[in-house]
Amino acid sequence: MRVIGIDPGLRRMGWGVVEVSGTKLSHLGNGVCLSEGRDLGRRLCVLHEQLTDIMTRFAPDAAAVEQTFVNKDAVGTLKLGQARGIAMLVPAQAGLDVAEYAPNAVKKVVVGVGHADKRQVEHMVKLQFPGIELAGADAADALAIAMCHAHHARFAGRLEAAVAKAQA
């Protein structure tokens, strides 16, 4: 299974792709989609184009996006929500279901504690994939989201198999 993790952002949208084979995870790629300027519509369009290109290049089987939390800046939260819409739309256009994970759930899977900071997440991602070049903190977060989905998908499959076996 090939998983793309997406860390939504209006200026910097991180992405990371991993391959899952049994219990082994392999890094396939990571990066950041960038948008600039004042025109919100154009910025969203640029993010859509870049993320669509990544989806075409890596052809993932599954997608996961980090959930947004509401902060004190309502305007900023709304803009982030629009970028998050692009992060969910592009994989959905490719026919994928999009899983969503809270930031604390991602950190719990990758670091072991739900309130880890960005440096800890980046460190654990580098430990999981020795020698990789990270395109920055947003790409590290996206890889962590992909790792979280791979972890949950692996255990969901085991649960379904156990339930099917018990019913037989």
mmCIF file of N, CA and C in Angstrom, residues 37 43 58 98 119 125 135 137 160 164:
data_model
loop_
_atom_site.group_PDB
_atom_site.id
_atom_site.type_symbol
_atom_site.label_atom_id
_atom_site.label_comp_id
_atom_site.label_asym_id
_atom_site.label_seq_id
_atom_site.Cartn_x
_atom_site.Cartn_y
_atom_site.Cartn_z
ATOM 1 N N GLY A 37 1.526 35.251 -2.905
ATOM 2 C CA GLY A 37 0.654 36.299 -3.412
ATOM 3 C C GLY A 37 -0.499 36.597 -2.485
ATOM 4 N N ARG A 43 -3.892 31.303 -5.142
ATOM 5 C CA ARG A 43 -3.036 30.498 -4.258
ATOM 6 C C ARG A 43 -3.599 29.093 -4.100
ATOM 7 N N PHE A 58 3.223 9.835 -7.864
ATOM 8 C CA PHE A 58 3.399 8.769 -6.871
ATOM 9 C C PHE A 58 2.254 7.756 -6.844
ATOM 10 N N VAL A 98 -10.166 9.716 2.088
ATOM 11 C CA VAL A 98 -9.188 10.526 2.799
ATOM 12 C C VAL A 98 -9.405 10.369 4.297
ATOM 13 N N ARG A 119 10.324 19.353 16.560
ATOM 14 C CA ARG A 119 11.678 18.785 16.504
ATOM 15 C C ARG A 119 11.659 17.293 16.821
ATOM 16 N N VAL A 125 10.927 10.808 12.533
ATOM 17 C CA VAL A 125 10.772 10.518 11.104
ATOM 18 C C VAL A 125 12.137 10.167 10.513
ATOM 19 N N ALA A 135 12.352 17.969 3.205
ATOM 20 C CA ALA A 135 12.141 19.283 2.595
ATOM 21 C C ALA A 135 11.710 20.325 3.620
ATOM 22 N N ALA A 137 10.090 21.118 7.938
ATOM 23 C CA ALA A 137 9.218 20.641 9.014
ATOM 24 C C ALA A 137 7.839 20.236 8.501
ATOM 25 N N GLU A 160 -10.187 -6.580 11.355
ATOM 26 C CA GLU A 160 -11.169 -7.130 10.415
ATOM 27 C C GLU A 160 -10.937 -8.621 10.201
ATOM 28 N N ALA A 164 -13.570 -11.595 11.177
ATOM 29 C CA ALA A 164 -14.003 -12.551 10.149
ATOM 30 C C ALA A 164 -13.699 -13.992 10.587
#
